[in-house]
PDB file of C-alpha atoms in Angstrom:
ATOM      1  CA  UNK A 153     -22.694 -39.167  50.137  1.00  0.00           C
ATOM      2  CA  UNK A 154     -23.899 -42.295  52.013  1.00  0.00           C
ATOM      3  CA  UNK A 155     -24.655 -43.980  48.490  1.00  0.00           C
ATOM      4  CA  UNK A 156     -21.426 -43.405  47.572  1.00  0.00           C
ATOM      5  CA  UNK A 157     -19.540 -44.786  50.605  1.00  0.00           C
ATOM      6  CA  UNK A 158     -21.539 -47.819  50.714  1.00  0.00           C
ATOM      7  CA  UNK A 159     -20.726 -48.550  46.927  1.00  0.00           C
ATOM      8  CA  UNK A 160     -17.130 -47.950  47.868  1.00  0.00           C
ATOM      9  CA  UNK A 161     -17.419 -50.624  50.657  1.00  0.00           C
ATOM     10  CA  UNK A 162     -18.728 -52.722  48.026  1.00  0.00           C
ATOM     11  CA  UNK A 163     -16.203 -52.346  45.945  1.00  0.00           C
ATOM     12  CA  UNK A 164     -13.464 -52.618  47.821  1.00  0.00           C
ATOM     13  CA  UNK A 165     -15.505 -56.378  49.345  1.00  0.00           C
ATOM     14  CA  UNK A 166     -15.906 -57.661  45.990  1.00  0.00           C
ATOM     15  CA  UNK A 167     -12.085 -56.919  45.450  1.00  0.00           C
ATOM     16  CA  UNK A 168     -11.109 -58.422  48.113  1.00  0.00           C
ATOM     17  CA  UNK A 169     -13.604 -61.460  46.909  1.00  0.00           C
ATOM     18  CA  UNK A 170     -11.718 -61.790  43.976  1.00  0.00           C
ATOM     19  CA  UNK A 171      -8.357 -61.715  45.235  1.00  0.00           C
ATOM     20  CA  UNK A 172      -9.333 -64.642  47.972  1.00  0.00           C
ATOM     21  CA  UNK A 173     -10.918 -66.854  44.837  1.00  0.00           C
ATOM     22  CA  UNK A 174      -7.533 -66.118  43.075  1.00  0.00           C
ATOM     23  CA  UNK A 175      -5.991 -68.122  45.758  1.00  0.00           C
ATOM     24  CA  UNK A 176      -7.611 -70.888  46.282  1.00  0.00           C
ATOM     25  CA  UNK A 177      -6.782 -73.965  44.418  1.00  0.00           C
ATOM     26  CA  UNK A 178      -8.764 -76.713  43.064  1.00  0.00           C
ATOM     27  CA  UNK A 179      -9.984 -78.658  46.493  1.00  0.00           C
ATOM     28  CA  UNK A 180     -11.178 -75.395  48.060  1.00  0.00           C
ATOM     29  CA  UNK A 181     -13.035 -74.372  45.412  1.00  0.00           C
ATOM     30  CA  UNK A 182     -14.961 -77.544  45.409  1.00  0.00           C
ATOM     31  CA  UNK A 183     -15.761 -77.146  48.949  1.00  0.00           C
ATOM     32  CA  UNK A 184     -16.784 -73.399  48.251  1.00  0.00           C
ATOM     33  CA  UNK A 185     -18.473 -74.895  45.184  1.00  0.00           C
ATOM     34  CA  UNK A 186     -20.543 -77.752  47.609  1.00  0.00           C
ATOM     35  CA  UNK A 187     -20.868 -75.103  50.540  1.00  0.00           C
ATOM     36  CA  UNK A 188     -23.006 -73.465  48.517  1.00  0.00           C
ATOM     37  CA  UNK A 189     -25.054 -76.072  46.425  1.00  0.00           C
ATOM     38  CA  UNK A 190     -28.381 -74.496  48.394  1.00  0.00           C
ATOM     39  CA  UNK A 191     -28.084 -72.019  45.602  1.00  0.00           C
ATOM     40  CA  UNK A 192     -27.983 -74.412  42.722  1.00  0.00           C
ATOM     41  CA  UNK A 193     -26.094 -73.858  39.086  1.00  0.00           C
ATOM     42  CA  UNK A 194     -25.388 -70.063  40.347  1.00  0.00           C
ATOM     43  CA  UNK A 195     -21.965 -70.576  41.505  1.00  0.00           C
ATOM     44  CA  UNK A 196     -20.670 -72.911  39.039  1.00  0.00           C
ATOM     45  CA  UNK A 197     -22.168 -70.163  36.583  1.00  0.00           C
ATOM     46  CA  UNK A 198     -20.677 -67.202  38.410  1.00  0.00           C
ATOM     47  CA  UNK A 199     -17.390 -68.298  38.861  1.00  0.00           C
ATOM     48  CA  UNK A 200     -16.532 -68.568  34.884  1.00  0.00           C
ATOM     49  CA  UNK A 201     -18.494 -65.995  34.728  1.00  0.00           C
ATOM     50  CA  UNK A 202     -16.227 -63.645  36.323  1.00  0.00           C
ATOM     51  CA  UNK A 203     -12.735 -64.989  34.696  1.00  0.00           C
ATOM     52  CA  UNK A 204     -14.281 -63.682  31.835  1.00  0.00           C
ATOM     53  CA  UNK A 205     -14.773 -59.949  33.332  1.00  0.00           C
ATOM     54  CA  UNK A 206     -10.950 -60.521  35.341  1.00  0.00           C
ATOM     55  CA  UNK A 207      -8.885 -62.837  33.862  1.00  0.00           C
ATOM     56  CA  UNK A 208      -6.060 -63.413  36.320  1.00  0.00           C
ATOM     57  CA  UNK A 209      -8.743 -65.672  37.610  1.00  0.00           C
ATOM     58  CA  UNK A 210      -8.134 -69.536  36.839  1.00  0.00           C
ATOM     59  CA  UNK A 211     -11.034 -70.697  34.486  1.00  0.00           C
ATOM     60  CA  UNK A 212      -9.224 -74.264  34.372  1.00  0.00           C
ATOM     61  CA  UNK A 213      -9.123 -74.810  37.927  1.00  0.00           C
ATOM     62  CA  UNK A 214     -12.898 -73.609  38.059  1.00  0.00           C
ATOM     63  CA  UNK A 215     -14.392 -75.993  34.979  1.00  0.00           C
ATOM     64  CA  UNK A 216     -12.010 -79.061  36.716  1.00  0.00           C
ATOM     65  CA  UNK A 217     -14.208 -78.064  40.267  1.00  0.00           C
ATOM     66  CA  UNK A 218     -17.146 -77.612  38.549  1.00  0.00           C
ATOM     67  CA  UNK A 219     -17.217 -81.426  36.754  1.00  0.00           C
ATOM     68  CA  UNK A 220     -15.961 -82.910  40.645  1.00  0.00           C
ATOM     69  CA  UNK A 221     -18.770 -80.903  42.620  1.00  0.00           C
ATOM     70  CA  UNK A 222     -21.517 -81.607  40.030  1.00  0.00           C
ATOM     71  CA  UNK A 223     -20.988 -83.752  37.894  1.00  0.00           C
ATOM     72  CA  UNK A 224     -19.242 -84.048  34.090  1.00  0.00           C
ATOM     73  CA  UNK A 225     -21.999 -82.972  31.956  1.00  0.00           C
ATOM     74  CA  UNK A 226     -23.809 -80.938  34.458  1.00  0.00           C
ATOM     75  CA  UNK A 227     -20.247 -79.344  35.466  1.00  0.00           C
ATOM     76  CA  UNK A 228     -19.611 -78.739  31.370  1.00  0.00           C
ATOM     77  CA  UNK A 229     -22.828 -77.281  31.136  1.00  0.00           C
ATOM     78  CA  UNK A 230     -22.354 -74.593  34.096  1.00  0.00           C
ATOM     79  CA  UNK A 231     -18.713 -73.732  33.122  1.00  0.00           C
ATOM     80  CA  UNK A 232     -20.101 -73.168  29.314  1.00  0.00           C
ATOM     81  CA  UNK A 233     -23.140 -71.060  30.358  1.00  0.00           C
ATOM     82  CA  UNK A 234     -21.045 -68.736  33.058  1.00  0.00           C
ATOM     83  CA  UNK A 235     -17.896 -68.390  30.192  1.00  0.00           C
ATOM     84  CA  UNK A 236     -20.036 -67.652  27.236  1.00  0.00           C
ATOM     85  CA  UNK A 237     -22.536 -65.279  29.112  1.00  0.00           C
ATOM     86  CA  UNK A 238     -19.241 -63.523  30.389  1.00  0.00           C
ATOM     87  CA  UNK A 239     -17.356 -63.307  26.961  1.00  0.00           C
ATOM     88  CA  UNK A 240     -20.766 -61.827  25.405  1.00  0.00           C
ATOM     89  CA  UNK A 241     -20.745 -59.167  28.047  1.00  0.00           C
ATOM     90  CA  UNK A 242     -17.450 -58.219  27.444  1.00  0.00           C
ATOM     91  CA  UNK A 243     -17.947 -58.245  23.674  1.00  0.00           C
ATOM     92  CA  UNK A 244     -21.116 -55.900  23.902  1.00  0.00           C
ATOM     93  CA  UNK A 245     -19.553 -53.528  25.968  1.00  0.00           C
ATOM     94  CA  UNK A 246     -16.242 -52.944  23.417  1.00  0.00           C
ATOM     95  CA  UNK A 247     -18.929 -52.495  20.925  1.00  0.00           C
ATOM     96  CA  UNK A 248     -20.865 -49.968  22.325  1.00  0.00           C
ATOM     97  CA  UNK A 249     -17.230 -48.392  22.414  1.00  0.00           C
ATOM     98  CA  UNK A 250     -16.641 -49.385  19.392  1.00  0.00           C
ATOM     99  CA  UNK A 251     -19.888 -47.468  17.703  1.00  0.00           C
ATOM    100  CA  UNK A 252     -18.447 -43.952  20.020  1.00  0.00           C
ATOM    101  CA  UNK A 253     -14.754 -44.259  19.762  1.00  0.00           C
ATOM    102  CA  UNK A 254     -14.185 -47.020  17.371  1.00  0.00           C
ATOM    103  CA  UNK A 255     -12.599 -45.347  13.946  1.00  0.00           C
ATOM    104  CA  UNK A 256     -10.467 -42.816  16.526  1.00  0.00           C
ATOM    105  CA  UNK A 257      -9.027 -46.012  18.534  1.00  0.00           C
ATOM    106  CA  UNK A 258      -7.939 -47.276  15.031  1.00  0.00           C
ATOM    107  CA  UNK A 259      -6.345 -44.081  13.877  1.00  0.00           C
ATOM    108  CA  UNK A 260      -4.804 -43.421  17.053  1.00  0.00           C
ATOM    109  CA  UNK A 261      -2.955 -47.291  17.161  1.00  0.00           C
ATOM    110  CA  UNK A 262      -2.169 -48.271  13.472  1.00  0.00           C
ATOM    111  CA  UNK A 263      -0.431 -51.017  14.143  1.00  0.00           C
ATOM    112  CA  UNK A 264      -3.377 -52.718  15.279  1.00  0.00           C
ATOM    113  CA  UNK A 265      -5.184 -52.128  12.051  1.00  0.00           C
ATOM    114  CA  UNK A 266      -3.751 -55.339  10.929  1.00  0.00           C
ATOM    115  CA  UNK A 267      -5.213 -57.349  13.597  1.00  0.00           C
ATOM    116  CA  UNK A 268      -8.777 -56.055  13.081  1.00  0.00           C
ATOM    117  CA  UNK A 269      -8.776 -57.005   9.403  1.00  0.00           C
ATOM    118  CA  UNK A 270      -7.450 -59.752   9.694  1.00  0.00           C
ATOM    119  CA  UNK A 271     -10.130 -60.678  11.655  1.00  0.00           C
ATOM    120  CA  UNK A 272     -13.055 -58.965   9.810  1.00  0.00           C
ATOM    121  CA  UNK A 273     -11.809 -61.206   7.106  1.00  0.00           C
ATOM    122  CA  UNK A 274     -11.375 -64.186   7.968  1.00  0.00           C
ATOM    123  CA  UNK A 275     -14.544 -63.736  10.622  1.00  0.00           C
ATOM    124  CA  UNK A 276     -14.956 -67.345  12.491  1.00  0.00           C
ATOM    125  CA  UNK A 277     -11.688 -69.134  12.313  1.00  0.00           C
ATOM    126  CA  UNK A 278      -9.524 -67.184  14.147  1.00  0.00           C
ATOM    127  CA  UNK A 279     -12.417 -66.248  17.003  1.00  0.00           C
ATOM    128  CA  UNK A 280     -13.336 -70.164  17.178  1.00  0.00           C
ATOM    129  CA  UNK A 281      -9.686 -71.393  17.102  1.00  0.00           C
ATOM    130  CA  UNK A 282      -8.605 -69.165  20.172  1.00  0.00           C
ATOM    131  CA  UNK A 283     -11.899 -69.714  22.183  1.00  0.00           C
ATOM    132  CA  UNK A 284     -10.514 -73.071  22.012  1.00  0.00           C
ATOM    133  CA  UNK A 285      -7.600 -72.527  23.873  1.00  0.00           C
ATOM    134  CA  UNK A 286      -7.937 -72.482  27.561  1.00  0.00           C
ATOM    135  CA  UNK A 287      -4.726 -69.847  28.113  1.00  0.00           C
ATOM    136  CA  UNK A 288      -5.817 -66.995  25.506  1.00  0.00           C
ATOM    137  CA  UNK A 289      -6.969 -64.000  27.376  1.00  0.00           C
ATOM    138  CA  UNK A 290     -10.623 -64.440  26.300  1.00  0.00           C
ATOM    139  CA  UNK A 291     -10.937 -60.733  27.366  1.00  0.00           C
ATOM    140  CA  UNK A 292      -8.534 -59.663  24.469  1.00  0.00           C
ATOM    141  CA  UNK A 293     -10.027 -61.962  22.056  1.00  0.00           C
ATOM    142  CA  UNK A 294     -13.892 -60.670  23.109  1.00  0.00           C
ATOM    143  CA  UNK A 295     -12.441 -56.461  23.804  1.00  0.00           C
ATOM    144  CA  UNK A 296     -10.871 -57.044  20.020  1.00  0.00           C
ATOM    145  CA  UNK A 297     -13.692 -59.034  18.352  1.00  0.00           C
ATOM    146  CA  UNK A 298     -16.509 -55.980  19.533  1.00  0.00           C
ATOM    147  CA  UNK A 299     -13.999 -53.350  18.570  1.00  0.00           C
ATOM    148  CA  UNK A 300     -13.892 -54.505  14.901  1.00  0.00           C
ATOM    149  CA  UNK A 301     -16.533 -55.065  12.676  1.00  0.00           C
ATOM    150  CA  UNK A 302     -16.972 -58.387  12.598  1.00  0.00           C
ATOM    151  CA  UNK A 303     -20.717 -59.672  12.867  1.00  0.00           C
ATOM    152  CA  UNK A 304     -22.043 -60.248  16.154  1.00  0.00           C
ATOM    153  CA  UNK A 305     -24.091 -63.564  14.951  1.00  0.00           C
ATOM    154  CA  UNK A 306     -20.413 -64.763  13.307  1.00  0.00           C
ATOM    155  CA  UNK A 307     -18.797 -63.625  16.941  1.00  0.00           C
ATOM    156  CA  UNK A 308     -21.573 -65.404  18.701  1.00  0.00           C
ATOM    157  CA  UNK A 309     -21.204 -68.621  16.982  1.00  0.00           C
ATOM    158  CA  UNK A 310     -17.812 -69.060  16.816  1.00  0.00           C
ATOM    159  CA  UNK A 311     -17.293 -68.263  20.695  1.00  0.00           C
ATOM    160  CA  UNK A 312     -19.710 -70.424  21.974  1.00  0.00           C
ATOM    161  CA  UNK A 313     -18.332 -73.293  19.910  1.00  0.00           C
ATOM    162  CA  UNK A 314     -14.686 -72.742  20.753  1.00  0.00           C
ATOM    163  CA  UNK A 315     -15.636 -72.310  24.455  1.00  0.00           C
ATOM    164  CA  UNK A 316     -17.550 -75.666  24.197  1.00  0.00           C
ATOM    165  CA  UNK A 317     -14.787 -77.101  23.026  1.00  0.00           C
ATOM    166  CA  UNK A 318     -12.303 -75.845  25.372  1.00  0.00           C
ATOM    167  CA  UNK A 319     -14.465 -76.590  28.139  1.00  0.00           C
ATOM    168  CA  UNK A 320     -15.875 -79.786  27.560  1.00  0.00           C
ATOM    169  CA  UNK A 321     -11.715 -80.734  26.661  1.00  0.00           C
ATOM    170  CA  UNK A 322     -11.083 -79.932  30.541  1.00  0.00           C
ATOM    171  CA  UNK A 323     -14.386 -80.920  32.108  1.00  0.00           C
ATOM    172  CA  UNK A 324     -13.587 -84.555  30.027  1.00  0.00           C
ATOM    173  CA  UNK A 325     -10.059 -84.403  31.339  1.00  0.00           C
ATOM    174  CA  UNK A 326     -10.833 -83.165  35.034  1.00  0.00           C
ATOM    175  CA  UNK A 327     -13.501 -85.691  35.519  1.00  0.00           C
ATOM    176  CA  UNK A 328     -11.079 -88.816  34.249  1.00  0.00           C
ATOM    177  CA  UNK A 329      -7.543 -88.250  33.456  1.00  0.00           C
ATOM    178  CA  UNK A 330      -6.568 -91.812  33.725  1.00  0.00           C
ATOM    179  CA  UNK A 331      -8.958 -92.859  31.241  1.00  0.00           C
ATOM    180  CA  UNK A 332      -7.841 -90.505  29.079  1.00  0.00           C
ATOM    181  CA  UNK A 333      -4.421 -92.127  29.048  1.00  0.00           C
ATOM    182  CA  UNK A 334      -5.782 -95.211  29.468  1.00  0.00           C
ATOM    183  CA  UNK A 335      -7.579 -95.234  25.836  1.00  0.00           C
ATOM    184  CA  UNK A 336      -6.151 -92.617  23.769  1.00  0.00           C
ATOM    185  CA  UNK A 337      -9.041 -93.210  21.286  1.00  0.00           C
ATOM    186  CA  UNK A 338     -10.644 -90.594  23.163  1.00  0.00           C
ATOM    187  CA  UNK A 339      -8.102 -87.927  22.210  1.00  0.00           C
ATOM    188  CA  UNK A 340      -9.266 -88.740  18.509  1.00  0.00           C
ATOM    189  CA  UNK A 341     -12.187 -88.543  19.173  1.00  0.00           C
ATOM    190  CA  UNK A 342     -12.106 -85.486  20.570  1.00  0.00           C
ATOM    191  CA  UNK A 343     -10.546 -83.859  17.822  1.00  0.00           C
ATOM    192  CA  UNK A 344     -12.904 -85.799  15.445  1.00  0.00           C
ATOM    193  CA  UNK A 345     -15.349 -83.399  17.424  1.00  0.00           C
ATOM    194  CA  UNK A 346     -13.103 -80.224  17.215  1.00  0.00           C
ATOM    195  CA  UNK A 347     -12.990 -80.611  13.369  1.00  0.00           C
ATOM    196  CA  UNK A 348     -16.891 -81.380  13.459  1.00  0.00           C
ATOM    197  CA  UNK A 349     -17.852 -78.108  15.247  1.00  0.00           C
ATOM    198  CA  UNK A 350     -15.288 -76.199  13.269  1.00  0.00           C
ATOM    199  CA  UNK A 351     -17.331 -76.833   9.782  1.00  0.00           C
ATOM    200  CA  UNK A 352     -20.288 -76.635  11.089  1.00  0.00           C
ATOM    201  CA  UNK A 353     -19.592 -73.029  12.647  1.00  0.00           C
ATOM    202  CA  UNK A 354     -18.046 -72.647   9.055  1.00  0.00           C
ATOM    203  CA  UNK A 355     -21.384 -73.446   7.199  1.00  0.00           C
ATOM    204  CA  UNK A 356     -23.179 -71.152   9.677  1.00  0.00           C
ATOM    205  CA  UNK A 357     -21.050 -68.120   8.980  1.00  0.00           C
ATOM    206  CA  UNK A 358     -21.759 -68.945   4.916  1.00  0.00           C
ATOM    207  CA  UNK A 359     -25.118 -69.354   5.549  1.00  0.00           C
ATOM    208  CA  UNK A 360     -25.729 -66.196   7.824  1.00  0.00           C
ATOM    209  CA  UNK A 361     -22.952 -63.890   5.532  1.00  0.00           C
TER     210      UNK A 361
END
């Protein structure tokens, strides 16, 4: 009985945690971020971590804080570790549903039939292209992606790429906007790299297929 009140305290801290975090905006998270720097990479891991778990969470405003508390690359690098680790959590857990309840979910919603063949066919692209984005609701794309059939080494790769993508875009842009405008060349670039990652997931899923 004890156990149980003490996990409800918890629970009701953490969700009071989250709701305060939801709140703050970018400034006070870098102070949060630098308050606790005693504790190294773990909060700039935990933060995306957790937008991937509760996605009313801002994972822009957290990858911008992350590249002005430490650093650009070192920022990136955080951000990409916390959002990945989180997405593959999320992923796992829809497919241990998926291997339970999976074929019943699909008879019971038809309509969404569609969307799970669609993406059991086409595999990569459509898991890479909207990891790339920064406002899809990773937790649809990851719930979705473990309750089909798609591969979970074609899932894999194609999520960490797109989430490098998307988060190296903003840590690039958060860390020096003006230079971004500044020399435009960078934009190509940028989507030089985009196209880059994109075959090379592409020739991973042929190779691993």
């Amino acid at each position: 009985m004890l156990n149980a009140h003490l996990l409800g305290i918890a629970a009701w801290s953490f969700k009071e945690w989250l709701a305060y975090v939801k709140t703050l905006n970018l400034e006070q998270i870098k102070e949060l971020l630098q308050r606790y720097s005693e504790l190294g990479p773990l909060p700039g891991i935990i933060l995306p971590f957790l937008e991937s778990l509760f996605p009313f969470l801002p994972l822009v405003v957290f990858v911008v804080a992350n590249t002005l508390a430490y650093g650009m690359w070192l920022g990136f690098l955080y951000s990409w570790i916390g959002a990945s680790a989180g997405s593959m959590v999320v992923f796992l857990i829809a497919r241990q549903l998926a291997s339970r309840r999976g074929q019943q979910l699909r008879k019971k919603y038809p309509k969404i039939e569609k969307l799970f063949g669609y993406i059991e066919r086409k595999g990569f692209t459509p898991i890479f292209l909207l990891s790339c984005f920064p406002f899809t609701p990773s937790i649809l794309i990851n719930v979705t992606a473990g309750l089909s059939k798609i591969p979970t080494h074609t899932y894999f790769t194609a999520m960490i790429l797109g989430k490098a993508v998307m988060i190296f875009a903003l840590a690039f842009l958060g860390n020096d906007l003006q230079a971004m405008i500044d020399h435009p060349w960078r934009i190509v670039l940028a989507l030089f790299l985009l196209f880059l990652l994109w075959m090379g997931g592409r020739k991973l899923e042929a190779r691993y297929s």
